[in-house]
């Protein structure tokens, strides 16, 4: 009897240990390996592997990387005749070493330009800039960077073209030119148009028209990047689904490139990611400075589950889902649209622990296996 009791106890303990370790070994990238890449955006410190715990988490959970900042024009091309590839070289080496899908963010974007670029005022100079900038950067990483955000955020909320320095100097032609230059520099790289709020009807119509036009004029567009800076209540799953279907009907891949979900109040009804918008803070606007209440934590988990359920339904159309940051502590949403708040938009908290959101995303796959 004693013997039976002991072995039963041992069996139960073993079972528990093996279940726990199975769970500990689980990862987003493995769970979704047959569906789409699961990516993250890396800060400069993460690219330099400054924190060993963060680094193990990144390598365990993700199989695609985007540089959150260091490949923006102001960093890679600080002066007209000077490029700085020190950190982007490290970024690409990191991705290669870990066999990750490497995404380049971004070539032509009105924001985070180097000061000298903002002064370009005529079409000849801008044409020369675009040719030199795109050709130099894309050729340098030819065959190594798998896909590029060729043009980022060219649209206004109503679907019209943003009055950027590129539009002002070159007119609409800058769009197709950018895609042609990138394709010429690396014919095999996948080329994306990337923007926020392009799941909203008016802006979506603008993005569809833009992609059609670039293609009609001979540009190669392989994909659309829906950034996915979203909220607990919006956008609706219906609009996200319509977007997946309508973009994919254009013959392009759909990627969710900068996914995060704010849980903080937003009285101005701000949507998306216009980094020029900023507001003064108050305690009311920063309700969870220490911890996220369970009720909101669960809402976040449910929201992520419903979004990933939809992504799985359309996995044949989706190439990649990238979170905008590795953990909550790093998120840009702690500083936008109000500086100094504590937000909780990602599946990992700032101590690098899994949140219920993480479990809910994993569970969608576990329940099917
Ligand atoms: O590097 C400097 C540092 O030297 C300085 O001490 C510090 C003081 O504020 O600023 C640092 O630069 C900041 C940079 O992030 C790196 O941390 C900039 O001020 C800050 O404006 C910048 O914000 C980034 C923002 O793009 C603007 O480029 C966010 O981290 C980044 O998450 C965000 O990402 C964008 C995507 O590229 C495009 N889509 C929207 C998305 C969210 O805004």
Coordinates of C-alpha atoms and ligand atoms in Angstrom, one line a residue:
X1 CA 0.0 0.0 0.0
X2 CA 2.8 2.3 1.0
X3 CA 4.6 1.4 -2.2
X4 CA 1.5 2.2 -4.4
X5 CA 1.0 5.5 -2.5
X6 CA 4.6 6.5 -3.2
X7 CA 4.6 5.7 -6.9
X8 CA 1.2 7.4 -7.4
X9 CA 2.7 10.5 -5.7
X10 CA 5.8 10.2 -7.9
X11 CA 3.7 9.8 -11.0
X12 CA 1.6 12.9 -10.2
X13 CA 4.8 14.9 -9.5
X14 CA 6.3 13.8 -12.7
X15 CA 3.2 14.7 -14.7
X16 CA 3.2 18.1 -13.1
X17 CA 6.9 18.7 -13.8
X18 CA 6.5 17.6 -17.4
X19 CA 3.4 19.8 -18.0
X20 CA 5.2 22.8 -16.4
X21 CA 8.3 22.3 -18.5
X22 CA 6.2 21.8 -21.6
X23 CA 4.6 25.1 -20.9
X24 CA 7.9 26.8 -20.0
X25 CA 9.3 25.6 -23.3
X26 CA 6.3 26.9 -25.3
X27 CA 6.9 30.0 -27.3
X28 CA 4.9 32.3 -29.6
X29 CA 7.2 31.7 -32.5
X30 CA 6.9 27.9 -32.2
X31 CA 3.2 27.9 -31.6
X32 CA 2.6 30.0 -34.7
X33 CA 5.4 28.5 -36.9
X34 CA 3.1 27.1 -39.5
X35 CA 1.0 30.2 -39.6
X36 CA 3.1 33.4 -39.9
X37 CA 6.2 35.0 -38.4
X38 CA 5.9 36.4 -34.9
X39 CA 8.1 39.5 -34.7
X40 CA 9.2 42.2 -32.3
X41 CA 10.8 45.6 -32.5
X42 CA 14.2 46.0 -31.0
X43 CA 15.7 49.0 -29.3
X44 CA 19.3 49.9 -29.7
X45 CA 20.2 48.3 -26.3
X46 CA 18.4 45.1 -27.3
X47 CA 20.3 45.0 -30.6
X48 CA 23.5 45.3 -28.6
X49 CA 22.3 42.5 -26.3
X50 CA 22.9 44.6 -23.2
X51 CA 20.4 42.7 -21.0
X52 CA 20.9 39.0 -21.0
X53 CA 17.4 38.2 -19.8
X54 CA 15.8 40.3 -22.4
X55 CA 18.0 38.7 -25.0
X56 CA 17.0 35.2 -24.1
X57 CA 13.3 36.2 -24.2
X58 CA 13.7 37.7 -27.7
X59 CA 15.5 34.6 -29.0
X60 CA 13.0 32.3 -27.4
X61 CA 9.8 34.0 -28.4
X62 CA 10.3 35.7 -31.8
X63 CA 11.4 34.7 -35.3
X64 CA 11.2 38.2 -37.0
X65 CA 12.8 41.5 -36.0
X66 CA 12.4 45.1 -36.9
X67 CA 14.6 47.9 -35.6
X68 CA 12.3 50.3 -33.6
X69 CA 14.4 53.3 -34.3
X70 CA 18.0 52.9 -35.5
X71 CA 17.2 52.4 -39.2
X72 CA 15.3 55.7 -39.5
X73 CA 16.9 58.3 -41.9
X74 CA 18.2 60.5 -39.2
X75 CA 20.3 57.7 -37.8
X76 CA 21.4 55.9 -41.0
X77 CA 22.0 59.0 -43.1
X78 CA 22.9 61.9 -40.7
X79 CA 24.6 64.0 -43.4
X80 CA 24.3 64.3 -47.1
X81 CA 27.6 62.4 -47.7
X82 CA 27.7 60.3 -44.6
X83 CA 25.9 57.1 -43.7
X84 CA 26.2 55.4 -40.4
X85 CA 25.6 51.7 -40.5
X86 CA 27.2 50.7 -37.2
X87 CA 24.0 49.7 -35.4
X88 CA 22.1 48.5 -38.5
X89 CA 25.0 46.1 -39.2
X90 CA 24.6 44.7 -35.7
X91 CA 20.9 44.4 -36.1
X92 CA 21.3 42.4 -39.3
X93 CA 24.0 40.2 -37.9
X94 CA 21.8 39.5 -34.9
X95 CA 18.9 38.4 -37.1
X96 CA 21.2 36.2 -39.2
X97 CA 22.8 34.6 -36.2
X98 CA 19.4 33.7 -34.8
X99 CA 17.9 32.7 -38.2
X100 CA 15.2 35.4 -37.9
X101 CA 13.2 37.1 -40.6
X102 CA 14.7 40.6 -40.9
X103 CA 12.6 43.6 -41.8
X104 CA 13.9 47.0 -42.7
X105 CA 12.1 50.1 -41.2
X106 CA 12.1 52.5 -43.0
X107 CA 13.3 54.1 -46.2
X108 CA 11.0 57.0 -47.0
X109 CA 9.2 58.6 -44.1
X110 CA 8.5 62.2 -43.4
X111 CA 9.3 61.8 -39.7
X112 CA 12.7 61.3 -38.0
X113 CA 14.5 62.8 -41.0
X114 CA 18.0 64.2 -40.6
X115 CA 17.9 68.0 -40.4
X116 CA 19.7 68.4 -43.7
X117 CA 16.9 66.3 -45.4
X118 CA 14.2 68.7 -44.2
X119 CA 15.9 71.5 -46.1
X120 CA 15.6 69.9 -49.5
X121 CA 13.4 72.2 -51.4
X122 CA 13.5 71.3 -55.1
X123 CA 12.8 68.3 -57.2
X124 CA 16.3 67.8 -58.6
X125 CA 17.8 67.6 -55.1
X126 CA 15.0 65.4 -53.7
X127 CA 15.3 63.0 -56.7
X128 CA 19.0 62.7 -56.1
X129 CA 18.4 62.2 -52.4
X130 CA 15.9 59.4 -53.0
X131 CA 18.1 57.6 -55.5
X132 CA 21.2 57.8 -53.3
X133 CA 19.4 57.0 -50.0
X134 CA 17.4 54.0 -51.2
X135 CA 20.0 52.5 -53.5
X136 CA 22.8 52.8 -50.9
X137 CA 20.9 51.3 -48.1
X138 CA 19.0 48.5 -49.9
X139 CA 22.1 47.5 -51.9
X140 CA 24.2 47.3 -48.8
X141 CA 21.9 44.7 -47.3
X142 CA 20.9 43.0 -50.5
X143 CA 20.0 39.4 -49.9
X144 CA 20.2 39.9 -46.1
X145 CA 17.3 42.1 -45.2
X146 CA 14.2 40.1 -46.2
X147 CA 11.6 42.9 -46.5
X148 CA 11.4 46.7 -46.4
X149 CA 9.0 49.4 -45.4
X150 CA 9.7 51.4 -48.6
X151 CA 7.3 54.2 -47.9
X152 CA 5.9 54.8 -44.4
X153 CA 2.8 56.8 -43.5
X154 CA 2.2 58.7 -46.7
X155 CA -1.5 59.1 -46.1
X156 CA -3.8 61.5 -44.1
X157 CA -6.7 60.1 -42.1
X158 CA -9.2 60.9 -45.0
X159 CA -7.1 58.9 -47.4
X160 CA -5.6 61.8 -49.2
X161 CA -1.8 62.1 -49.6
X162 CA 0.1 63.7 -46.7
X163 CA 1.8 67.0 -47.6
X164 CA 5.2 65.6 -46.8
X165 CA 8.5 67.1 -48.0
X166 CA 8.5 64.3 -50.6
X167 CA 5.1 65.1 -52.0
X168 CA 5.8 68.9 -52.0
X169 CA 9.0 68.5 -54.0
X170 CA 8.2 65.6 -56.3
X171 CA 4.4 65.2 -56.4
X172 CA 2.8 61.8 -56.3
X173 CA 5.5 60.3 -58.5
X174 CA 7.8 59.9 -55.5
X175 CA 5.7 56.9 -54.4
X176 CA 6.3 54.8 -57.5
X177 CA 9.9 56.0 -57.8
X178 CA 10.7 54.8 -54.3
X179 CA 9.3 51.3 -55.0
X180 CA 11.2 51.2 -58.3
X181 CA 14.5 52.2 -56.8
X182 CA 14.1 49.6 -54.0
X183 CA 13.3 46.8 -56.4
X184 CA 16.2 47.7 -58.6
X185 CA 18.6 47.6 -55.6
X186 CA 17.4 44.3 -54.4
X187 CA 15.0 42.5 -56.7
X188 CA 14.3 39.7 -54.2
X189 CA 13.5 41.8 -51.2
X190 CA 9.8 42.1 -50.3
X191 CA 8.6 45.6 -50.6
X192 CA 5.9 47.0 -48.3
X193 CA 3.7 50.1 -47.9
X194 CA 3.3 50.7 -44.1
X195 CA 0.9 52.9 -42.3
X196 CA -1.3 53.3 -39.2
X197 CA -5.1 53.4 -39.2
X198 CA -5.3 51.9 -42.7
X199 CA -7.9 49.4 -41.4
X200 CA -10.3 52.4 -41.0
X201 CA -12.6 52.8 -44.1
X202 CA -11.5 56.2 -45.5
X203 CA -7.8 55.7 -45.0
X204 CA -8.0 52.1 -46.2
X205 CA -9.6 53.4 -49.5
X206 CA -6.7 55.8 -49.8
X207 CA -4.1 53.0 -49.2
X208 CA -5.8 50.7 -51.7
X209 CA -5.8 53.5 -54.4
X210 CA -2.1 54.2 -53.6
X211 CA -1.1 50.5 -53.9
X212 CA -3.1 50.1 -57.2
X213 CA -1.5 53.3 -58.6
X214 CA 2.1 52.3 -57.8
X215 CA 1.5 48.8 -59.3
X216 CA -0.2 50.3 -62.4
X217 CA 2.8 52.6 -62.9
X218 CA 5.2 49.6 -62.8
X219 CA 6.3 49.6 -59.2
X220 CA 6.7 46.3 -57.3
X221 CA 4.6 46.2 -54.1
X222 CA 4.6 42.9 -52.3
X223 CA 2.8 43.8 -49.2
X224 CA 0.9 46.2 -47.0
X225 CA 1.9 46.8 -43.4
X226 CA -1.1 47.5 -41.1
X227 CA 0.7 49.0 -38.1
X228 CA -1.9 48.0 -35.5
X229 CA -1.5 50.6 -32.8
X230 CA -4.9 49.7 -31.4
X231 CA -7.2 50.1 -28.4
X232 CA -9.2 47.7 -26.3
X233 CA -12.5 48.6 -28.0
X234 CA -11.4 49.6 -31.5
X235 CA -10.9 49.0 -34.3
X236 CA -13.7 46.4 -34.7
X237 CA -12.8 42.9 -35.8
X238 CA -15.1 43.5 -38.8
X239 CA -13.0 46.4 -40.0
X240 CA -9.8 44.4 -39.5
X241 CA -11.2 41.5 -41.4
X242 CA -12.5 43.7 -44.2
X243 CA -9.0 45.1 -44.5
X244 CA -7.3 41.7 -44.6
X245 CA -9.7 40.7 -47.4
X246 CA -9.5 43.9 -49.4
X247 CA -5.7 44.3 -49.3
X248 CA -5.2 40.7 -50.1
X249 CA -7.5 41.0 -53.1
X250 CA -4.9 43.4 -54.5
X251 CA -2.5 40.5 -54.7
X252 CA -0.3 41.7 -51.8
X253 CA 0.6 40.1 -48.5
X254 CA -0.8 41.5 -45.3
X255 CA 1.5 42.1 -42.3
X256 CA 0.6 43.5 -38.9
X257 CA 3.8 45.4 -38.4
X258 CA 3.6 47.4 -35.1
X259 CA 1.0 45.7 -33.0
X260 CA 0.2 47.0 -29.5
X261 CA -3.0 47.8 -27.6
X262 CA -3.2 50.8 -25.3
X263 CA -5.2 50.3 -22.1
X264 CA -5.1 54.0 -21.0
X265 CA -7.7 56.7 -21.2
X266 CA -7.7 58.7 -24.4
X267 CA -10.1 61.6 -24.0
X268 CA -9.1 63.2 -27.3
X269 CA -10.2 60.1 -29.2
X270 CA -6.8 59.9 -30.7
X271 CA -6.2 57.0 -33.0
X272 CA -3.0 55.7 -34.5
X273 CA 0.5 57.0 -34.1
X274 CA 1.1 60.6 -35.2
X275 CA 4.2 61.3 -33.1
X276 CA 3.6 65.1 -33.4
X277 CA 0.6 64.9 -31.1
X278 CA 1.4 65.2 -27.3
X279 CA -0.5 66.4 -24.3
X280 CA 0.1 67.3 -20.7
X281 CA -0.5 64.5 -18.1
X282 CA -2.6 64.2 -15.0
X283 CA -3.3 61.5 -12.4
X284 CA -6.6 60.8 -14.0
X285 CA -4.9 60.2 -17.3
X286 CA -2.4 57.7 -15.7
X287 CA -4.7 55.5 -13.7
X288 CA -2.4 52.4 -13.2
X289 CA 1.0 53.8 -12.3
X290 CA 1.9 50.7 -10.2
X291 CA 0.0 47.7 -11.6
X292 CA -2.8 46.8 -14.1
X293 CA -6.0 45.7 -12.4
X294 CA -7.1 42.1 -13.1
X295 CA -10.3 43.3 -14.8
X296 CA -8.3 45.3 -17.5
X297 CA -5.6 42.6 -17.7
X298 CA -8.3 40.2 -18.6
X299 CA -9.8 42.6 -21.2
X300 CA -6.4 42.9 -22.8
X301 CA -6.1 39.1 -22.9
X302 CA -9.5 38.7 -24.5
X303 CA -8.8 41.4 -27.0
X304 CA -5.5 39.8 -28.1
X305 CA -7.2 36.4 -28.3
X306 CA -10.0 37.7 -30.5
X307 CA -7.5 39.5 -32.8
X308 CA -5.2 36.4 -33.1
X309 CA -8.2 34.2 -33.7
X310 CA -9.0 36.4 -36.7
X311 CA -5.4 36.3 -37.8
X312 CA -5.5 32.5 -37.7
X313 CA -8.7 32.5 -39.8
X314 CA -6.8 34.4 -42.5
X315 CA -3.3 33.0 -42.0
X316 CA -3.0 32.2 -45.7
X317 CA -3.0 36.0 -46.4
X318 CA -0.9 37.1 -43.4
X319 CA 2.9 37.0 -43.6
X320 CA 4.0 38.4 -40.2
X321 CA 2.6 39.8 -37.0
X322 CA 5.1 42.0 -35.2
X323 CA 4.7 43.5 -31.7
X324 CA 6.0 47.0 -31.3
X325 CA 8.4 46.3 -28.6
X326 CA 9.5 43.3 -26.5
X327 CA 7.9 44.3 -23.1
X328 CA 5.7 47.0 -21.6
X329 CA 8.6 48.9 -20.0
X330 CA 10.0 49.7 -23.4
X331 CA 6.8 50.7 -25.2
X332 CA 6.5 54.1 -26.9
X333 CA 3.0 54.2 -25.4
X334 CA 4.5 55.2 -22.0
X335 CA 5.3 58.5 -23.7
X336 CA 2.5 59.1 -26.2
X337 CA 0.2 61.0 -26.4
X338 CA 1.1 62.0 -22.8
X339 CA 4.6 61.7 -21.5
X340 CA 5.4 59.8 -18.3
X341 CA 2.5 57.4 -18.1
X342 CA 2.5 53.7 -17.4
X343 CA 1.0 51.6 -20.2
X344 CA 0.6 47.9 -20.6
X345 CA 0.2 47.2 -24.3
X346 CA 2.3 44.1 -24.9
X347 CA 2.2 40.4 -24.0
X348 CA 5.2 40.7 -21.6
X349 CA 5.3 43.0 -18.6
X350 CA 8.3 45.2 -17.7
X351 CA 9.7 42.4 -15.5
X352 CA 9.6 40.2 -18.6
X353 CA 6.9 38.0 -17.2
X354 CA 4.2 36.5 -19.4
X355 CA 0.9 38.3 -19.0
X356 CA -2.6 36.7 -19.4
X357 CA -2.5 38.2 -22.9
X358 CA 0.5 36.0 -23.8
X359 CA -1.3 32.9 -22.4
X360 CA -4.5 33.7 -24.4
X361 CA -2.5 34.0 -27.6
X362 CA -0.7 30.7 -27.0
X363 CA -3.9 29.0 -25.9
X364 CA -5.6 29.5 -29.3
X365 CA -3.0 27.1 -30.7
X366 CA -2.9 24.7 -27.8
X367 CA -6.6 24.1 -27.9
X368 CA -6.2 23.0 -31.5
X369 CA -3.4 20.5 -30.9
Ligands
LIG1 O1 17.9 58.6 -28.9 C1 17.4 59.8 -28.1 C2 18.2 59.9 -26.9 O2 19.5 60.2 -27.2 C3 17.6 61.1 -26.1 O3 18.2 61.2 -24.8 C4 16.1 60.8 -25.8 C5 15.4 62.0 -25.1 O4 14.0 62.0 -25.4 O5 15.5 60.7 -27.1 C6 16.0 59.6 -27.8 O6 15.3 59.5 -29.0 C7 13.9 59.0 -29.0 C8 13.8 57.8 -29.8 O7 12.5 57.4 -29.9 C9 14.7 56.6 -29.2 O8 14.3 56.3 -28.0 C10 13.0 60.1 -29.5 O9 13.0 61.2 -28.6 C11 11.6 59.6 -29.7 O10 10.8 60.5 -30.3 C12 11.6 58.3 -30.5 O11 10.3 57.8 -30.5 C13 10.1 56.8 -31.5 C14 9.1 57.3 -32.5 O12 8.8 56.2 -33.4 C15 9.6 58.4 -33.3 O13 10.5 58.0 -34.2 C16 9.6 55.6 -30.8 O14 10.6 55.1 -29.9 C17 9.1 54.5 -31.8 O15 8.5 53.5 -31.1 C18 8.2 55.1 -32.8 O16 7.8 54.2 -33.8 C19 6.9 54.6 -34.7 C20 7.3 53.9 -36.0 O17 8.6 54.1 -36.4 C21 6.3 54.3 -37.2 N1 4.9 54.1 -36.8 C22 4.5 54.7 -35.5 C23 5.4 54.2 -34.4 C24 5.0 54.8 -33.1 O18 5.1 56.2 -33.1

